mmCIF file of C-alpha atoms in Angstrom:
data_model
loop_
_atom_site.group_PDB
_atom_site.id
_atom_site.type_symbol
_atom_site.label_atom_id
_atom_site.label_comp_id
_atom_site.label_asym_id
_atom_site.label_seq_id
_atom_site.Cartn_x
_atom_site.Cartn_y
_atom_site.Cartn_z
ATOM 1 C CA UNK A 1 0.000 0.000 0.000
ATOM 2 C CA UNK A 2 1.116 3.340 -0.781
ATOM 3 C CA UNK A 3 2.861 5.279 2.229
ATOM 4 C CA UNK A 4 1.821 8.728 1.597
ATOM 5 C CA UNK A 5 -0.904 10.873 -0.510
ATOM 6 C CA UNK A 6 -0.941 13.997 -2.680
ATOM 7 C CA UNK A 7 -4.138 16.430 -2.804
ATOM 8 C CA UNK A 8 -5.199 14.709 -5.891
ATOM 9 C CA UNK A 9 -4.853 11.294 -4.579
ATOM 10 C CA UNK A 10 -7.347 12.122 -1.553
ATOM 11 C CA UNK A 11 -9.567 13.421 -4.604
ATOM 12 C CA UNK A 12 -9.334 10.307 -6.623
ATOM 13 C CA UNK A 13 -9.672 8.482 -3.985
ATOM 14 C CA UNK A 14 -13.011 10.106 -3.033
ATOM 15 C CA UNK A 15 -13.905 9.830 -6.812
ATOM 16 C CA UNK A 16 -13.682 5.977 -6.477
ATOM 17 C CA UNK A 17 -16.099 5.649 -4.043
ATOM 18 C CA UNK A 18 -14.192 3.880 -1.463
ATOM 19 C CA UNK A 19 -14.256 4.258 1.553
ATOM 20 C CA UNK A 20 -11.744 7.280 3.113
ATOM 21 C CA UNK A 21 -11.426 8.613 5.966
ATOM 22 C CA UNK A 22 -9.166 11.737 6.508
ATOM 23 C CA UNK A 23 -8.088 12.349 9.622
ATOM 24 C CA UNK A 24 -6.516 16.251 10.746
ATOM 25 C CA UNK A 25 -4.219 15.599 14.000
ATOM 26 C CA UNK A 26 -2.597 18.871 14.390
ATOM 27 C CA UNK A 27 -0.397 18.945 16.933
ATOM 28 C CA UNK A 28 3.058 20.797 18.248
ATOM 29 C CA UNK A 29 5.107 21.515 21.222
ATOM 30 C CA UNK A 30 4.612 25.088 21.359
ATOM 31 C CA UNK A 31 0.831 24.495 20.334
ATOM 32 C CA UNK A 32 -0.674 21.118 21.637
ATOM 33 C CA UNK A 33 -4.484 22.106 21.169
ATOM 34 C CA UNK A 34 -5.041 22.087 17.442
ATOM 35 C CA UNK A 35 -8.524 21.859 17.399
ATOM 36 C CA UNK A 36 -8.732 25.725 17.267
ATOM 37 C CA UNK A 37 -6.570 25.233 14.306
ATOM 38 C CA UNK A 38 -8.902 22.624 12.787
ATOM 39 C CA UNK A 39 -12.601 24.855 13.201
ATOM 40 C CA UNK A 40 -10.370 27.371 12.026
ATOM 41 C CA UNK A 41 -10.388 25.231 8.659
ATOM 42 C CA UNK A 42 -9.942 22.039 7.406
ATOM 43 C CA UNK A 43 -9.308 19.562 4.494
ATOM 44 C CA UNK A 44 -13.302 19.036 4.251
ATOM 45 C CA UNK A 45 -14.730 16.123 6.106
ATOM 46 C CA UNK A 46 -11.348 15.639 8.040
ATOM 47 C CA UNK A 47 -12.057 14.342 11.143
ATOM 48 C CA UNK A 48 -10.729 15.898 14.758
ATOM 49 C CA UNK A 49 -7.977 13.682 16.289
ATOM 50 C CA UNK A 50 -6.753 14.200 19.586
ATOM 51 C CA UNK A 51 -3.369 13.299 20.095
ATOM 52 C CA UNK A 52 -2.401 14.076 23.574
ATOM 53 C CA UNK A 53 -5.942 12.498 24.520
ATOM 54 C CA UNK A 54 -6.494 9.253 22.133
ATOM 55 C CA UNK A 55 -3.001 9.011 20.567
ATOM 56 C CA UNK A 56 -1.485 8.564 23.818
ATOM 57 C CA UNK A 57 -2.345 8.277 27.443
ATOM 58 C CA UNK A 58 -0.800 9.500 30.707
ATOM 59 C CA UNK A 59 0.561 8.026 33.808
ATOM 60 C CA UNK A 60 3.556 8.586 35.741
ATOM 61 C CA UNK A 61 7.548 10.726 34.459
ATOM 62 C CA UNK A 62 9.125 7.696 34.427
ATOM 63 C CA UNK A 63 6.727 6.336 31.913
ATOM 64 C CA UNK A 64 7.501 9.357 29.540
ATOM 65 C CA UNK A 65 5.251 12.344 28.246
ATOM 66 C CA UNK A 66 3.128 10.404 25.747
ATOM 67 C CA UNK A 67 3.277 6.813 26.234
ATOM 68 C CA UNK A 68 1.499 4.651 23.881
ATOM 69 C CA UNK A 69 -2.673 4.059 24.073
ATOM 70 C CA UNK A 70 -3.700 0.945 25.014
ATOM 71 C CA UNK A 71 -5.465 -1.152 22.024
ATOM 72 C CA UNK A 72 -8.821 -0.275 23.614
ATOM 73 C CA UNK A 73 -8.204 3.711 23.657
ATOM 74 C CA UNK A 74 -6.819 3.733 20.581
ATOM 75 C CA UNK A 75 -9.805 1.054 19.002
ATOM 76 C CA UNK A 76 -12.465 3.185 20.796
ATOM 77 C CA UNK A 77 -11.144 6.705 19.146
ATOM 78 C CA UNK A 78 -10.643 5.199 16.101
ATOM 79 C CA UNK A 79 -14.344 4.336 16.042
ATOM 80 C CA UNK A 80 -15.619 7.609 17.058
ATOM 81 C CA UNK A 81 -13.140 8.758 13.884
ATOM 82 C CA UNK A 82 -15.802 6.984 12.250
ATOM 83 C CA UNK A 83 -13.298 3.955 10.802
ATOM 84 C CA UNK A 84 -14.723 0.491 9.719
ATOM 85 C CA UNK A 85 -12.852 -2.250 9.085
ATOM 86 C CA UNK A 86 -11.314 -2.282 5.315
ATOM 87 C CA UNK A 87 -11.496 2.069 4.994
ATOM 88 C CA UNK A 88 -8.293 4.024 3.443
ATOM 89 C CA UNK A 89 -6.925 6.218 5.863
ATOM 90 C CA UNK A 90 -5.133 9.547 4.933
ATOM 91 C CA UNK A 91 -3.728 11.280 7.886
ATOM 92 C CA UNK A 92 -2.304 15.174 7.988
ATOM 93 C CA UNK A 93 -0.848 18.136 9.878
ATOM 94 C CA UNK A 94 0.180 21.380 9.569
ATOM 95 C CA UNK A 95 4.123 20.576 11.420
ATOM 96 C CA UNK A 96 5.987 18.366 9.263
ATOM 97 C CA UNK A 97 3.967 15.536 9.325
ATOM 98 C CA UNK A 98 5.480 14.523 12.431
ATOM 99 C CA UNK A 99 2.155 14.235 14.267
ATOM 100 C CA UNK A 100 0.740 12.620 11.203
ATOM 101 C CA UNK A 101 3.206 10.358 11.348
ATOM 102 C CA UNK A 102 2.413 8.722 14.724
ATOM 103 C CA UNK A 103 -1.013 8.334 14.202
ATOM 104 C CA UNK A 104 0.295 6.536 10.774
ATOM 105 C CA UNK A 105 2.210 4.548 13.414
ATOM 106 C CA UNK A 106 0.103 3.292 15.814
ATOM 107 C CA UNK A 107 -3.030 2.407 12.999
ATOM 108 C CA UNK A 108 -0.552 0.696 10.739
ATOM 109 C CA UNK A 109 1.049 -1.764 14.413
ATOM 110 C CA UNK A 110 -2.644 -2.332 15.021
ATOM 111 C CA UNK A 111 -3.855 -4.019 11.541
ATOM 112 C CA UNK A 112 -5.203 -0.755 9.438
ATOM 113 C CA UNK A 113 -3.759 -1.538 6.463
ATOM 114 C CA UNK A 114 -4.519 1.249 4.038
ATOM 115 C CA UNK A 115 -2.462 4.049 5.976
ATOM 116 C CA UNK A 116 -1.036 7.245 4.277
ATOM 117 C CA UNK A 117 0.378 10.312 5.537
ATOM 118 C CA UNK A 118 -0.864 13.664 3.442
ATOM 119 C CA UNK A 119 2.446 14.628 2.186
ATOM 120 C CA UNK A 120 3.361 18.074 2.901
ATOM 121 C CA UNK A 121 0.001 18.185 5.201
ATOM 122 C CA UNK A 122 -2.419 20.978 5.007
ATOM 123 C CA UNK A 123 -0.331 23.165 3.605
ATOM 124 C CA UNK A 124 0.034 20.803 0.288
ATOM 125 C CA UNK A 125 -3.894 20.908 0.673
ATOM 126 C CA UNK A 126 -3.930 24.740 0.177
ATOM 127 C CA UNK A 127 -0.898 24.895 -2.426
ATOM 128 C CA UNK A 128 -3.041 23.328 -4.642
ATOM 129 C CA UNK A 129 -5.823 25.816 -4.552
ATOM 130 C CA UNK A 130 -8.208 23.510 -2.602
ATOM 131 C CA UNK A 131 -10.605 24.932 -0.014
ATOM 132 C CA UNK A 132 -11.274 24.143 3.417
ATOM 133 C CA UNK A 133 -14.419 24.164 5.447
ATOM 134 C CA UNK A 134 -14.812 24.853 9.408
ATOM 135 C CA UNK A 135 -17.428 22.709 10.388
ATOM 136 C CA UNK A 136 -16.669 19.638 13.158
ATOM 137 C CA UNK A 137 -17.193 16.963 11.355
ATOM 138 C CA UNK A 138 -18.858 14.073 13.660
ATOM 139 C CA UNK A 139 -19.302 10.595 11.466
ATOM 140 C CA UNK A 140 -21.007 8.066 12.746
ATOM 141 C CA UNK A 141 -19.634 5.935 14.849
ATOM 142 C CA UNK A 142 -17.339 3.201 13.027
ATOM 143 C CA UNK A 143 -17.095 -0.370 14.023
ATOM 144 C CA UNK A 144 -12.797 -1.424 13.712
ATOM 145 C CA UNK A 145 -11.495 -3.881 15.332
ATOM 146 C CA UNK A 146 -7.512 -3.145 16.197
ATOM 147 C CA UNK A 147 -5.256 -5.392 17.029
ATOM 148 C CA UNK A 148 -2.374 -5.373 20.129
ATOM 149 C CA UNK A 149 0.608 -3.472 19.296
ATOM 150 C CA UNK A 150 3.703 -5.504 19.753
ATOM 151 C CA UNK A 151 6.109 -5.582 16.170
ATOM 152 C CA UNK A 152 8.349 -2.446 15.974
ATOM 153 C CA UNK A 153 7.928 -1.116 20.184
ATOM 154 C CA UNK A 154 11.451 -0.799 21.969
ATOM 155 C CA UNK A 155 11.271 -0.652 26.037
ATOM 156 C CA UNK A 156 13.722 1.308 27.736
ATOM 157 C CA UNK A 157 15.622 -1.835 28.300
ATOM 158 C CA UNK A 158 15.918 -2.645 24.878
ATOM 159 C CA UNK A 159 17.056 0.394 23.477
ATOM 160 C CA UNK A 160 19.875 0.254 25.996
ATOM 161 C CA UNK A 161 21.271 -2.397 24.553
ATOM 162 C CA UNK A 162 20.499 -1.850 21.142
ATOM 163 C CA UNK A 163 24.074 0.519 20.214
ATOM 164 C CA UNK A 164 25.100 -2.925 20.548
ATOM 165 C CA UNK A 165 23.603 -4.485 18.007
ATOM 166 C CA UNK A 166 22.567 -2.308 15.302
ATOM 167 C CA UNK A 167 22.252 1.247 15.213
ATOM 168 C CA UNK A 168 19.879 3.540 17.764
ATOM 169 C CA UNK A 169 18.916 6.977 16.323
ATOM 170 C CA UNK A 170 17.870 10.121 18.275
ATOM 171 C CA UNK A 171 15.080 12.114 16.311
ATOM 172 C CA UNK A 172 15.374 15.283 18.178
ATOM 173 C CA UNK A 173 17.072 18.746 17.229
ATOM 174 C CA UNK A 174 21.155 18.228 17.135
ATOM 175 C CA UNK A 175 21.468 20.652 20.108
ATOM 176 C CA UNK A 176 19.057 18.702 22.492
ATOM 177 C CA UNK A 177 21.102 15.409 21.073
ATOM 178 C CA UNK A 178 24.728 17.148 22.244
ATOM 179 C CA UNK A 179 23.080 17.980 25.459
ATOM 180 C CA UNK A 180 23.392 22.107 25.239
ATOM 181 C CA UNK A 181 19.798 22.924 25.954
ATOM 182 C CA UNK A 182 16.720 20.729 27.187
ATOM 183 C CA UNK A 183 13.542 22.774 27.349
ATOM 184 C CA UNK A 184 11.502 20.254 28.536
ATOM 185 C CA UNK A 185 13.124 16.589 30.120
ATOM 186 C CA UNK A 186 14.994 16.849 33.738
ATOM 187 C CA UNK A 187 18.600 15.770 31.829
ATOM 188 C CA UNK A 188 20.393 16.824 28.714
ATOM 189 C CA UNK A 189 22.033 14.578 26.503
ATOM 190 C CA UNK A 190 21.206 11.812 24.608
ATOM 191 C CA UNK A 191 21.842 7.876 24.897
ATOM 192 C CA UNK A 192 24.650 6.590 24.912
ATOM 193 C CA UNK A 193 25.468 4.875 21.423
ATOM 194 C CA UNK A 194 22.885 6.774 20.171
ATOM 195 C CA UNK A 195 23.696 8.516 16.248
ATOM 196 C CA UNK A 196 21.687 11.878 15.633
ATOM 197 C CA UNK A 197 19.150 11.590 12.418
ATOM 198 C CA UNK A 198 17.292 15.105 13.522
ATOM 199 C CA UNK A 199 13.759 15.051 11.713
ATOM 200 C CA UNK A 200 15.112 18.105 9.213
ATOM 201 C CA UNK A 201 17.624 15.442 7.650
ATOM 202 C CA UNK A 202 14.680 13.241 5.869
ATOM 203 C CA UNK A 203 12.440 16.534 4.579
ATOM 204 C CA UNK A 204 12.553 18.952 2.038
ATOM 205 C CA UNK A 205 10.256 21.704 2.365
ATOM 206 C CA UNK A 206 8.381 20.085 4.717
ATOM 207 C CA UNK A 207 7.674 17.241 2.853
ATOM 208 C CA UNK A 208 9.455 13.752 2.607
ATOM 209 C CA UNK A 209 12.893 13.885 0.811
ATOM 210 C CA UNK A 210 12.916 11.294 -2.435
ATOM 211 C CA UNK A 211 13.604 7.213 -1.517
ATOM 212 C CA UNK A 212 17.220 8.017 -2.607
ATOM 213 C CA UNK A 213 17.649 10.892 -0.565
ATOM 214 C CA UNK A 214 16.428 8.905 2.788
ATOM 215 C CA UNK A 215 18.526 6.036 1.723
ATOM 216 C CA UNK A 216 21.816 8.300 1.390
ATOM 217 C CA UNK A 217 20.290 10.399 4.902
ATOM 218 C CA UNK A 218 20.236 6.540 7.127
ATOM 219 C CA UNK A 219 22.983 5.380 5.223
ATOM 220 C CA UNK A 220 25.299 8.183 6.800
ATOM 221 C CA UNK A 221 24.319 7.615 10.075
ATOM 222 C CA UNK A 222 25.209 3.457 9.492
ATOM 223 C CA UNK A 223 21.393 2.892 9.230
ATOM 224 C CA UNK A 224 21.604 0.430 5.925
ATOM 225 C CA UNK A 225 19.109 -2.638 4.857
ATOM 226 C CA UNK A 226 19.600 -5.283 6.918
ATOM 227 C CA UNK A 227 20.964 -3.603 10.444
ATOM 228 C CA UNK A 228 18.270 -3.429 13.148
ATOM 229 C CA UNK A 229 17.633 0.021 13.706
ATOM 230 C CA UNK A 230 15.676 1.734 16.255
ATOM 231 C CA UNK A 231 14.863 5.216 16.941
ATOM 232 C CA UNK A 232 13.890 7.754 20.043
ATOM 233 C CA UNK A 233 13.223 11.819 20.550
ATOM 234 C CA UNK A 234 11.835 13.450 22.886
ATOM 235 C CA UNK A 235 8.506 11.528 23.761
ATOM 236 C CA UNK A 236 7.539 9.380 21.138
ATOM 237 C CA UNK A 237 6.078 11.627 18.091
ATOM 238 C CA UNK A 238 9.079 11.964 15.679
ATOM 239 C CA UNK A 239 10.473 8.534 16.500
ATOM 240 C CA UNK A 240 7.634 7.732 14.652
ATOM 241 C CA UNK A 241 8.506 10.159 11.472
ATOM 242 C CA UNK A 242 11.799 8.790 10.936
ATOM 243 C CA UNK A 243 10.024 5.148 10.986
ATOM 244 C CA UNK A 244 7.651 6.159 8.112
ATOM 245 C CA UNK A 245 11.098 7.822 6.781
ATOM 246 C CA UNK A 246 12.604 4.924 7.318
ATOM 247 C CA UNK A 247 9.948 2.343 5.544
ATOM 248 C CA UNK A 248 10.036 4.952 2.742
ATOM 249 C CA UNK A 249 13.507 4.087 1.963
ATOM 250 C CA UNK A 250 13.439 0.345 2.457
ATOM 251 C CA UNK A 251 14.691 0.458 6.228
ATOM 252 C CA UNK A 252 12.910 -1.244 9.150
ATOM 253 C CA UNK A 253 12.853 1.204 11.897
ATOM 254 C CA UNK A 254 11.471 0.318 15.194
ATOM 255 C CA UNK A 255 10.020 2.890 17.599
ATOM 256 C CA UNK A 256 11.036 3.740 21.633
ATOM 257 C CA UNK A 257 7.755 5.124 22.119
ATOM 258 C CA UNK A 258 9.196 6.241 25.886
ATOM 259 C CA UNK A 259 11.882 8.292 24.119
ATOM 260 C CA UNK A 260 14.292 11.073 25.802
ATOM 261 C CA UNK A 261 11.413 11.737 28.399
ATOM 262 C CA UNK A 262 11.395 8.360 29.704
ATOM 263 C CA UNK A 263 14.931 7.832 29.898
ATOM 264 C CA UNK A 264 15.685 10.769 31.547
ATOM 265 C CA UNK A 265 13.377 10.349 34.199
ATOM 266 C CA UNK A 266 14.510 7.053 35.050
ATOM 267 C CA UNK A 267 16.695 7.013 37.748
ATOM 268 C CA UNK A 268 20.425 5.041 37.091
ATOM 269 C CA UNK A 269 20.219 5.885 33.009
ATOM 270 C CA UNK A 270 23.904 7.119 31.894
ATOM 271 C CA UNK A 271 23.248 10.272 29.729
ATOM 272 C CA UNK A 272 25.988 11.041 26.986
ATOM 273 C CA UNK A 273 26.740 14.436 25.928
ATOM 274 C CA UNK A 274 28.938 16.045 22.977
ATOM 275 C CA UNK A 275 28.526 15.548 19.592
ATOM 276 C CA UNK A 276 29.592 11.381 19.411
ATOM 277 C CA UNK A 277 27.593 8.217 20.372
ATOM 278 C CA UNK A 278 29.307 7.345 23.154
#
């Protein structure tokens, strides 16, 4: 199935008369609350997704600041989303795709098959002269059944050892990676072993650099076919972007959905600093 969607895809799509469901998860650190930004206007019929709320759920530091749903939060948003068993997803934001991108996560772990991320988000939506509406869209309530997410989710444990054999990437901004600022975790730093693939390295524009380009982006941080590769950030969201990144250039890429915010916030974790791995 195809990874990601153009504005004229979502249209042909709709032309078909298959079953699509778009779903508008805007989302941001500065900016959590997007659903101002979504009545505001939206790709029409794009449905509201919470992220903070149904893409994640929240417990104590040490479990990090957005650790993953449980299959029946996730299964019971996805159903008010309106999603039935079979339907083509399309998924967007107005920041990178990098909220896009873990929704694309978590659907595609727990058996949606048919998952694509808007490619250049709204913004692609509006570049092409399209209009939005500002209505809430509220679809009936959809009947999906999800399965348990398992394939592709690091614990903390494993992606301690995991420098060890194959190659752990760190999402996040190269300065949080070296450890000179931290505007939001209790420690700066990274993990140690962990190589720096900052979400800027795999986009172009804002949308997804060519299969060549990612290939040539991994490849220089030893992520190759073949090597088991995981990747963290901060809590979760754009560990997911570099794994759709990742499956766009023919590279497995398993998630630490606990990221920087668990790690640090577990007591006895070594922290690295400085511009190396180790």
């Amino acid at each position: 199935m195809p990874l990601l969607a153009t504005p004229e895809d979502v249209i042909a799509l709709r032309a078909a008369g298959g079953r699509v469901t778009v779903l508008d998860v805007r989302w941001r650190l500065d900016r959590p609350d997007g659903r101002p930004d979504y009545l505001a206007g939206h790709v029409p019929g794009a449905v509201w997704v919470d992220l903070d709320r149904e893409l994640a759920t929240h417990g104590s530091p040490d479990q990090g600041r957005h650790p993953l749903p449980s299959r029946r939060t996730l299964q019971d948003a996805a159903r008010r989303w309106g999603l039935d068993d079979g339907d083509t997803v399309v998924i967007y934001d107005d920041w990178n795709s990098l909220a896009a991108a873990r929704a694309w996560w978590l659907l595609r772990g727990s058996g949606v098959a048919d998952v694509r991320v808007l490619d250049g988000g709204l913004r692609a939506w509006t570049d092409a002269g399209l209009p939005l509406e500002t209505r809430d869209v509220v679809p009936a309530r959809g009947s999906i059944t999800l399965t348990e997410l398992a394939d592709g989710v690091v614990s903390i444990d494993d992606a301690a050892r995991w420098p060890a054999r194959g190659v752990l990437l760190d999402s996040r901004a190269p300065e949080r990676y070296r450890g000179e600022v931290e505007p939001l975790d209790p420690a700066a730093g990274h993990i140690p072993g962990a190589r720096n693939l900052p979400a800027a390295a795999v986009l172009d524009a804002g949308r997804f650099r060519d299969a060549g380009a990612l290939r040539t982006a991994f490849a220089e941080v030893g992520a190759t076919p073949g090597v088991p590769v995981a990747a963290y950030c901060g809590s979760g969201i754009t560990a997911a972007h570099t794994a759709l990144a990742g499956e766009l250039a023919g590279i497995d890429v398993a998630v630490y959905p606990g990221s920087w915010s668990q790690w640090s916030n577990s007591p006895g974790r070594p922290v690295a600093t400085g511009g190396a791995p180790a």
